[in-house]
Amino acid sequence: MQLKSTPAQCTIGFSLIEAKNIEPLIGDRRVLGRQIRMALFDNSTVLSNVHSVPATVVKELPNVWRFSTKVKVSDQVPLFSCVRPSQASLLFPKDDENACFLRTNDVDIKLCILFELCALLEMSDTKSSTDLVEVSVGWGMLPLFTSDGAAVENKSYDIRLYSGSPFSKESFAKDLTEKKGFFQTLIHGNKHPRVTVKVWKLGQAVLDEINQLPESICSFLAAVPVMAKYRQIMSDTLLRDKSYGPRQDPALAVFPVLCNQSDLLHLLVLIWERKTKSVSKKYMKRQKVQEILQMRFRESVLLLWPILHLHDFPAYIEGHEKNNKSRISFANHVQEVGMLELLGKNREHFGIAPFDMAELACNFP
């Protein structure tokens, strides 16, 4: 049975281009990573999940954060050896795996996307103990509607970043006292920290899949097809069993865990694309094809399940650049050697956590 689409009042796609004039963090605290967080906001309350996108900085431009990344197949062999980057189009940024979308069913003109730049720092109080602390570098807001209620235009926006908290008005008061004239800004340039975001129109095929997701959600656009399939399988399970509560379904239980770890979510998206690239879109609605897609969804999710339970697999630390690279390298090594080969001939180096039935149980709220 096909999951019924539920169109929302507002659905936008956007790309994070870069953040400029960001003051470099100084002192003896080592920066381990940078990221930008975002969520639906109404000037007083966060109304959706909090989504994050990693940022990179080059030594030549320490005050510029970049967010868009291009998938390089050659750097990610063997796991991605059969996957090619997305083709460029008029609607989608070329090869940008960090393009995002936001969906909400509200039309309040106060609604906006709240952005916050964060840095992960290493705090060493003593030689034996080290703590990781995340600090805010600045925040800004992109309104979803104009003052007359119209949707925001599809174009690039330079969003001013403030210090302090978005729940306080002190930051806006400080900005008013520092405002420059037009000609002064034209001559000397805009030195205020800001993030550039490009809003663009979504295609109908993507909207049809997004309409199968929850009413308020913000995430990677590339993950929409696999998220929509997850929701489809959940609805089929509920209709078939006609009962709520916990049940044993490994794929449905593991999928939310992967969604909470952005690097593994990207791996799942690439595996899903590889397994479904041979399926023609015009046959997608056929019952037999839907059954095949459900089977391939479970295969895709369970390919990553063993990696989660290897003892040597680094724990997920959001925003930790070096740690995330180590996790990807580890997953590639496992894929290259093979799980059975890895555990059979390298018992002294690799071990897997004991099997627990509780982690395979999913619950339908």
mmCIF file of C-alpha atoms in Angstrom:
data_model
loop_
_atom_site.group_PDB
_atom_site.id
_atom_site.type_symbol
_atom_site.label_atom_id
_atom_site.label_comp_id
_atom_site.label_asym_id
_atom_site.label_seq_id
_atom_site.Cartn_x
_atom_site.Cartn_y
_atom_site.Cartn_z
ATOM 1 C CA MET A 1 0.000 0.000 0.000
ATOM 2 C CA GLN A 2 1.383 3.432 -0.955
ATOM 3 C CA LEU A 3 1.924 5.941 1.863
ATOM 4 C CA LYS A 4 -0.305 8.978 1.305
ATOM 5 C CA SER A 5 1.585 12.219 0.739
ATOM 6 C CA THR A 6 0.856 15.139 3.057
ATOM 7 C CA PRO A 7 1.820 18.455 1.435
ATOM 8 C CA ALA A 8 3.095 21.083 3.871
ATOM 9 C CA GLN A 9 2.532 24.832 3.733
ATOM 10 C CA CYS A 10 6.259 25.539 3.416
ATOM 11 C CA THR A 11 9.039 23.358 1.993
ATOM 12 C CA ILE A 12 12.337 24.887 0.889
ATOM 13 C CA GLY A 13 15.704 23.615 -0.251
ATOM 14 C CA PHE A 14 18.859 25.541 0.532
ATOM 15 C CA SER A 15 22.625 25.302 0.336
ATOM 16 C CA LEU A 16 25.085 26.675 2.861
ATOM 17 C CA ILE A 17 27.780 28.410 0.835
ATOM 18 C CA GLU A 18 30.191 29.931 3.362
ATOM 19 C CA ALA A 19 30.534 32.056 6.476
ATOM 20 C CA LYS A 20 32.771 35.131 6.299
ATOM 21 C CA ASN A 21 34.526 37.405 8.793
ATOM 22 C CA ILE A 22 34.466 34.767 11.521
ATOM 23 C CA GLU A 23 37.025 35.662 14.171
ATOM 24 C CA PRO A 24 39.553 32.821 14.595
ATOM 25 C CA LEU A 25 39.529 31.220 18.032
ATOM 26 C CA ILE A 26 42.716 32.107 19.878
ATOM 27 C CA GLY A 27 44.392 30.783 23.000
ATOM 28 C CA ASP A 28 45.767 27.417 24.010
ATOM 29 C CA ARG A 29 42.541 25.571 23.241
ATOM 30 C CA ARG A 30 42.821 23.314 20.208
ATOM 31 C CA VAL A 31 39.961 23.442 17.696
ATOM 32 C CA LEU A 32 38.886 19.900 16.834
ATOM 33 C CA GLY A 33 36.102 20.728 14.425
ATOM 34 C CA ARG A 34 33.507 23.216 13.253
ATOM 35 C CA GLN A 35 29.874 22.893 12.260
ATOM 36 C CA ILE A 36 26.715 24.885 11.717
ATOM 37 C CA ARG A 37 23.476 23.903 13.433
ATOM 38 C CA MET A 38 20.024 24.849 12.183
ATOM 39 C CA ALA A 39 16.391 24.406 13.187
ATOM 40 C CA LEU A 40 12.929 25.864 12.676
ATOM 41 C CA PHE A 41 12.460 28.811 15.058
ATOM 42 C CA ASP A 42 9.696 31.326 15.889
ATOM 43 C CA ASN A 43 11.775 33.862 17.888
ATOM 44 C CA SER A 44 11.042 32.047 21.134
ATOM 45 C CA THR A 45 10.892 28.261 20.586
ATOM 46 C CA VAL A 46 12.721 25.643 18.522
ATOM 47 C CA LEU A 47 10.001 23.837 16.540
ATOM 48 C CA SER A 48 11.887 21.049 14.733
ATOM 49 C CA ASN A 49 14.850 18.759 15.073
ATOM 50 C CA VAL A 50 18.298 20.359 15.203
ATOM 51 C CA HIS A 51 20.282 19.555 12.060
ATOM 52 C CA SER A 52 24.040 20.075 11.731
ATOM 53 C CA VAL A 53 26.431 20.364 8.776
ATOM 54 C CA PRO A 54 30.234 20.167 9.150
ATOM 55 C CA ALA A 55 32.398 23.137 8.210
ATOM 56 C CA THR A 56 35.987 23.315 6.990
ATOM 57 C CA VAL A 57 38.635 26.039 7.207
ATOM 58 C CA VAL A 58 41.862 26.443 5.235
ATOM 59 C CA LYS A 59 44.968 28.023 6.766
ATOM 60 C CA GLU A 60 45.106 30.740 4.097
ATOM 61 C CA LEU A 61 41.588 31.965 5.033
ATOM 62 C CA PRO A 62 41.097 31.310 8.760
ATOM 63 C CA ASN A 63 38.087 33.648 8.965
ATOM 64 C CA VAL A 64 36.089 31.830 6.249
ATOM 65 C CA TRP A 65 34.087 28.663 6.965
ATOM 66 C CA ARG A 66 32.967 26.534 4.015
ATOM 67 C CA PHE A 67 30.150 23.992 4.127
ATOM 68 C CA SER A 68 29.554 22.597 0.636
ATOM 69 C CA THR A 69 31.445 19.416 -0.165
ATOM 70 C CA LYS A 70 31.911 17.454 -3.363
ATOM 71 C CA VAL A 71 31.830 13.676 -3.280
ATOM 72 C CA LYS A 72 35.110 12.283 -4.585
ATOM 73 C CA VAL A 73 34.715 8.640 -5.453
ATOM 74 C CA SER A 74 38.470 8.110 -5.721
ATOM 75 C CA ASP A 75 38.909 9.166 -2.077
ATOM 76 C CA GLN A 76 36.269 6.773 -0.807
ATOM 77 C CA VAL A 77 36.999 3.475 -2.452
ATOM 78 C CA PRO A 78 35.983 0.718 -1.713
ATOM 79 C CA LEU A 79 32.627 1.471 -0.101
ATOM 80 C CA PHE A 80 31.647 3.951 -2.779
ATOM 81 C CA SER A 81 33.323 2.185 -5.690
ATOM 82 C CA CYS A 82 30.026 1.594 -7.474
ATOM 83 C CA VAL A 83 28.547 4.985 -6.670
ATOM 84 C CA ARG A 84 28.903 8.109 -8.737
ATOM 85 C CA PRO A 85 28.261 11.650 -7.520
ATOM 86 C CA SER A 86 24.925 13.215 -8.384
ATOM 87 C CA GLN A 87 24.802 14.851 -11.779
ATOM 88 C CA ALA A 88 24.587 18.631 -11.968
ATOM 89 C CA SER A 89 21.210 20.176 -12.751
ATOM 90 C CA LEU A 90 19.475 23.531 -12.795
ATOM 91 C CA LEU A 91 17.701 22.734 -9.527
ATOM 92 C CA PHE A 92 20.438 21.134 -7.452
ATOM 93 C CA PRO A 93 23.951 22.308 -6.508
ATOM 94 C CA LYS A 94 26.543 20.193 -8.287
ATOM 95 C CA ASP A 95 27.753 17.266 -6.173
ATOM 96 C CA ASP A 96 26.824 19.035 -2.917
ATOM 97 C CA GLU A 97 26.052 16.304 -0.403
ATOM 98 C CA ASN A 98 25.352 18.886 2.317
ATOM 99 C CA ALA A 99 22.400 20.572 0.587
ATOM 100 C CA CYS A 100 19.493 20.743 3.054
ATOM 101 C CA PHE A 101 15.728 21.050 3.154
ATOM 102 C CA LEU A 102 13.243 22.283 5.726
ATOM 103 C CA ARG A 103 9.564 21.426 5.870
ATOM 104 C CA THR A 104 6.840 22.908 8.079
ATOM 105 C CA ASN A 105 3.059 23.029 7.970
ATOM 106 C CA ASP A 106 2.827 26.416 9.696
ATOM 107 C CA VAL A 107 2.546 29.814 7.961
ATOM 108 C CA ASP A 108 3.341 32.155 10.842
ATOM 109 C CA ILE A 109 5.357 35.121 9.523
ATOM 110 C CA LYS A 110 7.584 34.849 12.624
ATOM 111 C CA LEU A 111 8.929 31.507 11.441
ATOM 112 C CA CYS A 112 12.569 31.394 10.391
ATOM 113 C CA ILE A 113 15.557 29.104 10.160
ATOM 114 C CA LEU A 114 17.893 29.658 13.087
ATOM 115 C CA PHE A 115 21.565 29.101 12.246
ATOM 116 C CA GLU A 116 24.316 28.763 14.847
ATOM 117 C CA LEU A 117 28.023 28.374 14.113
ATOM 118 C CA CYS A 118 29.723 26.102 16.644
ATOM 119 C CA ALA A 119 33.315 25.078 17.313
ATOM 120 C CA LEU A 120 34.448 21.979 19.208
ATOM 121 C CA LEU A 121 37.358 22.759 21.537
ATOM 122 C CA GLU A 122 39.721 20.587 23.526
ATOM 123 C CA MET A 123 39.934 21.784 27.128
ATOM 124 C CA SER A 124 42.920 20.386 29.043
ATOM 125 C CA ASP A 125 42.718 21.141 32.744
ATOM 126 C CA THR A 126 45.406 18.640 33.641
ATOM 127 C CA LYS A 127 47.812 16.408 31.751
ATOM 128 C CA SER A 128 45.683 13.356 32.484
ATOM 129 C CA SER A 129 42.205 14.696 31.703
ATOM 130 C CA THR A 130 40.838 16.314 28.570
ATOM 131 C CA ASP A 131 37.313 17.626 28.085
ATOM 132 C CA LEU A 132 35.543 18.511 24.842
ATOM 133 C CA VAL A 133 33.509 21.714 24.918
ATOM 134 C CA GLU A 134 31.346 23.147 22.147
ATOM 135 C CA VAL A 135 31.160 26.940 21.958
ATOM 136 C CA SER A 136 28.926 29.213 19.909
ATOM 137 C CA VAL A 137 30.704 31.450 17.404
ATOM 138 C CA GLY A 138 27.612 33.334 16.222
ATOM 139 C CA TRP A 139 23.980 32.939 15.232
ATOM 140 C CA GLY A 140 21.601 34.358 12.623
ATOM 141 C CA MET A 141 18.098 33.904 11.234
ATOM 142 C CA LEU A 142 16.602 33.500 7.768
ATOM 143 C CA PRO A 143 12.860 34.388 7.689
ATOM 144 C CA LEU A 144 10.681 31.919 5.793
ATOM 145 C CA PHE A 145 8.035 34.518 4.918
ATOM 146 C CA THR A 146 7.981 38.197 4.013
ATOM 147 C CA SER A 147 5.997 40.763 6.004
ATOM 148 C CA ASP A 148 2.976 40.309 3.682
ATOM 149 C CA GLY A 149 2.987 36.502 4.143
ATOM 150 C CA ALA A 150 4.611 35.527 0.834
ATOM 151 C CA ALA A 151 7.220 32.768 0.757
ATOM 152 C CA VAL A 152 10.872 33.740 0.787
ATOM 153 C CA GLU A 153 12.371 34.254 -2.687
ATOM 154 C CA ASN A 154 14.697 31.747 -4.351
ATOM 155 C CA LYS A 155 18.027 33.575 -4.217
ATOM 156 C CA SER A 156 21.197 33.975 -2.145
ATOM 157 C CA TYR A 157 21.038 35.647 1.267
ATOM 158 C CA ASP A 158 23.798 37.129 3.422
ATOM 159 C CA ILE A 159 22.641 36.492 6.985
ATOM 160 C CA ARG A 160 24.144 38.687 9.694
ATOM 161 C CA LEU A 161 25.574 36.765 12.637
ATOM 162 C CA TYR A 162 25.221 37.957 16.220
ATOM 163 C CA SER A 163 26.886 37.073 19.482
ATOM 164 C CA GLY A 164 25.074 36.087 22.641
ATOM 165 C CA SER A 165 21.773 34.213 22.556
ATOM 166 C CA PRO A 166 18.852 34.388 20.076
ATOM 167 C CA PHE A 167 16.535 34.491 23.100
ATOM 168 C CA SER A 168 18.020 37.859 24.160
ATOM 169 C CA LYS A 169 17.383 41.288 22.584
ATOM 170 C CA GLU A 170 20.748 42.697 23.701
ATOM 171 C CA SER A 171 22.450 41.543 20.484
ATOM 172 C CA PHE A 172 20.033 43.537 18.307
ATOM 173 C CA ALA A 173 20.460 46.651 20.476
ATOM 174 C CA LYS A 174 24.236 46.435 20.054
ATOM 175 C CA ASP A 175 23.826 46.133 16.276
ATOM 176 C CA LEU A 176 21.799 49.342 16.021
ATOM 177 C CA THR A 177 24.597 51.375 17.632
ATOM 178 C CA GLU A 178 27.172 49.942 15.197
ATOM 179 C CA LYS A 179 25.219 50.483 11.971
ATOM 180 C CA LYS A 180 27.185 52.082 9.131
ATOM 181 C CA GLY A 181 25.966 54.254 6.295
ATOM 182 C CA PHE A 182 25.568 52.922 2.743
ATOM 183 C CA PHE A 183 28.594 54.725 1.280
ATOM 184 C CA GLN A 184 30.779 53.862 4.271
ATOM 185 C CA THR A 185 29.923 50.189 3.815
ATOM 186 C CA LEU A 186 30.533 50.470 0.049
ATOM 187 C CA ILE A 187 34.003 51.975 0.574
ATOM 188 C CA HIS A 188 35.262 49.952 3.511
ATOM 189 C CA GLY A 189 33.286 46.746 2.937
ATOM 190 C CA ASN A 190 31.029 44.825 5.271
ATOM 191 C CA LYS A 191 33.168 43.487 8.098
ATOM 192 C CA HIS A 192 30.315 41.973 10.075
ATOM 193 C CA PRO A 193 30.337 38.165 10.394
ATOM 194 C CA ARG A 194 27.744 36.605 8.132
ATOM 195 C CA VAL A 195 26.754 33.325 6.530
ATOM 196 C CA THR A 196 25.693 33.011 2.883
ATOM 197 C CA VAL A 197 22.717 30.746 2.175
ATOM 198 C CA LYS A 198 21.214 30.032 -1.238
ATOM 199 C CA VAL A 199 17.509 29.159 -1.374
ATOM 200 C CA TRP A 200 16.335 27.404 -4.510
ATOM 201 C CA LYS A 201 13.253 25.729 -5.907
ATOM 202 C CA LEU A 202 12.654 22.035 -5.321
ATOM 203 C CA GLY A 203 11.562 19.758 -8.155
ATOM 204 C CA GLN A 204 8.192 18.016 -8.021
ATOM 205 C CA ALA A 205 9.740 14.529 -7.756
ATOM 206 C CA VAL A 206 11.681 15.558 -4.641
ATOM 207 C CA LEU A 207 8.614 17.277 -3.156
ATOM 208 C CA ASP A 208 6.572 14.100 -3.585
ATOM 209 C CA GLU A 209 9.088 12.219 -1.426
ATOM 210 C CA ILE A 210 9.469 15.022 1.123
ATOM 211 C CA ASN A 211 5.677 15.029 1.539
ATOM 212 C CA GLN A 212 5.956 11.532 3.036
ATOM 213 C CA LEU A 213 8.103 12.852 5.905
ATOM 214 C CA PRO A 214 6.977 14.416 9.226
ATOM 215 C CA GLU A 215 5.411 17.871 9.073
ATOM 216 C CA SER A 216 8.379 19.604 10.751
ATOM 217 C CA ILE A 217 11.818 18.348 9.787
ATOM 218 C CA CYS A 218 15.215 19.652 8.654
ATOM 219 C CA SER A 219 17.857 17.355 7.200
ATOM 220 C CA PHE A 220 20.112 16.532 4.245
ATOM 221 C CA LEU A 221 18.292 16.621 0.927
ATOM 222 C CA ALA A 222 20.225 13.580 -0.285
ATOM 223 C CA ALA A 223 18.685 11.518 2.528
ATOM 224 C CA VAL A 224 15.075 12.180 1.467
ATOM 225 C CA PRO A 225 14.618 9.003 -0.686
ATOM 226 C CA VAL A 226 15.851 6.608 2.011
ATOM 227 C CA MET A 227 13.888 8.453 4.731
ATOM 228 C CA ALA A 228 10.732 8.246 2.619
ATOM 229 C CA LYS A 229 11.249 4.499 2.173
ATOM 230 C CA TYR A 230 11.665 4.106 5.939
ATOM 231 C CA ARG A 231 8.341 5.876 6.510
ATOM 232 C CA GLN A 232 6.700 3.700 3.845
ATOM 233 C CA ILE A 233 7.867 0.494 5.534
ATOM 234 C CA MET A 234 6.710 1.778 8.931
ATOM 235 C CA SER A 235 3.210 2.466 7.581
ATOM 236 C CA ASP A 236 3.049 -0.939 5.873
ATOM 237 C CA THR A 237 4.073 -2.639 9.127
ATOM 238 C CA LEU A 238 1.389 -0.824 11.113
ATOM 239 C CA LEU A 239 -1.335 -1.600 8.562
ATOM 240 C CA ARG A 240 -0.313 -5.249 8.366
ATOM 241 C CA ASP A 241 -0.014 -5.920 12.109
ATOM 242 C CA LYS A 242 -2.775 -3.507 13.198
ATOM 243 C CA SER A 243 -1.142 -3.100 16.596
ATOM 244 C CA TYR A 244 1.122 -0.541 18.220
ATOM 245 C CA GLY A 245 4.048 -1.166 20.523
ATOM 246 C CA PRO A 246 7.493 -2.767 20.246
ATOM 247 C CA ARG A 247 8.318 -5.425 17.681
ATOM 248 C CA GLN A 248 11.421 -7.121 16.316
ATOM 249 C CA ASP A 249 12.541 -5.420 13.122
ATOM 250 C CA PRO A 250 16.326 -4.890 12.849
ATOM 251 C CA ALA A 251 16.224 -2.482 9.886
ATOM 252 C CA LEU A 252 13.565 -0.216 11.410
ATOM 253 C CA ALA A 253 15.369 -0.279 14.765
ATOM 254 C CA VAL A 254 18.834 0.570 13.385
ATOM 255 C CA PHE A 255 17.749 3.272 10.914
ATOM 256 C CA PRO A 256 17.127 6.026 13.548
ATOM 257 C CA VAL A 257 20.571 5.291 15.010
ATOM 258 C CA LEU A 258 22.156 5.898 11.599
ATOM 259 C CA CYS A 259 20.165 9.131 11.144
ATOM 260 C CA ASN A 260 21.665 10.495 14.362
ATOM 261 C CA GLN A 261 25.201 9.977 13.016
ATOM 262 C CA SER A 262 25.604 12.138 9.915
ATOM 263 C CA ASP A 263 28.644 10.300 8.517
ATOM 264 C CA LEU A 264 26.862 6.936 8.609
ATOM 265 C CA LEU A 265 23.724 8.526 7.183
ATOM 266 C CA HIS A 266 25.769 9.695 4.192
ATOM 267 C CA LEU A 267 27.137 6.157 3.779
ATOM 268 C CA LEU A 268 23.618 4.737 3.911
ATOM 269 C CA VAL A 269 22.464 7.219 1.248
ATOM 270 C CA LEU A 270 25.267 6.144 -1.086
ATOM 271 C CA ILE A 271 24.588 2.439 -0.503
ATOM 272 C CA TRP A 272 20.869 3.019 -1.153
ATOM 273 C CA GLU A 273 21.627 4.857 -4.408
ATOM 274 C CA ARG A 274 23.838 2.002 -5.537
ATOM 275 C CA LYS A 275 21.177 -0.618 -4.806
ATOM 276 C CA THR A 276 18.337 1.294 -6.488
ATOM 277 C CA LYS A 277 20.038 2.853 -9.519
ATOM 278 C CA SER A 278 18.881 -0.028 -11.742
ATOM 279 C CA VAL A 279 15.202 0.455 -10.809
ATOM 280 C CA SER A 280 13.302 2.557 -13.339
ATOM 281 C CA LYS A 281 11.273 5.387 -11.789
ATOM 282 C CA LYS A 282 8.250 4.709 -13.988
ATOM 283 C CA TYR A 283 7.855 1.271 -12.350
ATOM 284 C CA MET A 284 8.295 2.516 -8.763
ATOM 285 C CA LYS A 285 4.594 2.305 -7.865
ATOM 286 C CA ARG A 286 4.188 -1.340 -8.881
ATOM 287 C CA GLN A 287 3.627 -3.697 -5.948
ATOM 288 C CA LYS A 288 6.381 -6.122 -6.952
ATOM 289 C CA VAL A 289 8.895 -3.289 -7.333
ATOM 290 C CA GLN A 290 7.889 -1.912 -3.922
ATOM 291 C CA GLU A 291 8.593 -5.295 -2.344
ATOM 292 C CA ILE A 292 12.027 -5.375 -3.997
ATOM 293 C CA LEU A 293 12.778 -1.849 -2.748
ATOM 294 C CA GLN A 294 11.777 -2.795 0.799
ATOM 295 C CA MET A 295 14.136 -5.745 0.662
ATOM 296 C CA ARG A 296 16.965 -3.542 -0.629
ATOM 297 C CA PHE A 297 16.283 -0.989 2.094
ATOM 298 C CA ARG A 298 16.756 -3.651 4.746
ATOM 299 C CA GLU A 299 19.921 -4.871 3.035
ATOM 300 C CA SER A 300 21.316 -1.324 2.913
ATOM 301 C CA VAL A 301 20.662 -0.639 6.590
ATOM 302 C CA LEU A 302 21.956 -3.997 7.807
ATOM 303 C CA LEU A 303 25.197 -3.565 5.856
ATOM 304 C CA LEU A 304 26.116 -0.884 8.380
ATOM 305 C CA TRP A 305 24.847 -2.706 11.462
ATOM 306 C CA PRO A 306 28.030 -4.790 12.051
ATOM 307 C CA ILE A 307 30.255 -1.709 11.779
ATOM 308 C CA LEU A 308 28.331 -0.077 14.627
ATOM 309 C CA HIS A 309 29.200 -2.978 16.915
ATOM 310 C CA LEU A 310 32.898 -3.427 16.244
ATOM 311 C CA HIS A 311 34.864 -2.537 19.376
ATOM 312 C CA ASP A 312 37.496 -0.588 17.441
ATOM 313 C CA PHE A 313 34.984 1.571 15.580
ATOM 314 C CA PRO A 314 35.477 5.138 16.932
ATOM 315 C CA ALA A 315 32.534 6.549 18.863
ATOM 316 C CA TYR A 316 30.564 9.292 17.127
ATOM 317 C CA ILE A 317 31.490 12.822 18.229
ATOM 318 C CA GLU A 318 29.446 15.424 16.407
ATOM 319 C CA GLY A 319 31.608 18.092 14.816
ATOM 320 C CA HIS A 320 34.923 16.301 15.468
ATOM 321 C CA GLU A 321 36.656 16.489 12.076
ATOM 322 C CA LYS A 322 39.530 14.064 12.692
ATOM 323 C CA ASN A 323 37.282 11.545 14.445
ATOM 324 C CA ASN A 324 34.793 11.540 11.565
ATOM 325 C CA LYS A 325 37.592 10.922 9.043
ATOM 326 C CA SER A 326 38.803 7.988 11.162
ATOM 327 C CA ARG A 327 35.304 6.508 11.178
ATOM 328 C CA ILE A 328 35.031 6.716 7.384
ATOM 329 C CA SER A 329 38.477 5.154 6.937
ATOM 330 C CA PHE A 330 37.521 2.362 9.340
ATOM 331 C CA ALA A 331 34.262 1.671 7.487
ATOM 332 C CA ASN A 332 36.128 1.579 4.161
ATOM 333 C CA HIS A 333 38.666 -0.883 5.571
ATOM 334 C CA VAL A 334 35.893 -3.163 6.815
ATOM 335 C CA GLN A 335 34.215 -3.064 3.408
ATOM 336 C CA GLU A 336 37.460 -3.768 1.604
ATOM 337 C CA VAL A 337 38.521 -6.732 3.755
ATOM 338 C CA GLY A 338 35.040 -8.123 4.423
ATOM 339 C CA MET A 339 33.381 -8.610 7.803
ATOM 340 C CA LEU A 340 33.816 -12.393 8.000
ATOM 341 C CA GLU A 341 37.418 -12.197 6.849
ATOM 342 C CA LEU A 342 38.101 -9.394 9.308
ATOM 343 C CA LEU A 343 36.692 -11.202 12.328
ATOM 344 C CA GLY A 344 37.973 -14.645 11.323
ATOM 345 C CA LYS A 345 41.655 -13.838 10.731
ATOM 346 C CA ASN A 346 42.125 -10.780 12.952
ATOM 347 C CA ARG A 347 40.605 -11.850 16.242
ATOM 348 C CA GLU A 348 43.435 -10.298 18.215
ATOM 349 C CA HIS A 349 42.764 -6.878 16.633
ATOM 350 C CA PHE A 350 39.002 -6.783 16.087
ATOM 351 C CA GLY A 351 36.091 -7.843 18.236
ATOM 352 C CA ILE A 352 32.344 -7.367 17.972
ATOM 353 C CA ALA A 353 29.955 -6.521 20.788
ATOM 354 C CA PRO A 354 27.695 -9.330 22.094
ATOM 355 C CA PHE A 355 24.383 -9.694 20.324
ATOM 356 C CA ASP A 356 21.489 -8.049 22.146
ATOM 357 C CA MET A 357 17.893 -8.629 21.063
ATOM 358 C CA ALA A 358 16.783 -5.380 22.738
ATOM 359 C CA GLU A 359 18.630 -3.241 20.181
ATOM 360 C CA LEU A 360 16.664 -4.852 17.341
ATOM 361 C CA ALA A 361 13.304 -3.917 18.820
ATOM 362 C CA CYS A 362 11.612 -0.837 17.365
ATOM 363 C CA ASN A 363 8.706 0.975 18.947
ATOM 364 C CA PHE A 364 5.894 2.882 17.223
ATOM 365 C CA PRO A 365 4.832 5.858 19.385
#
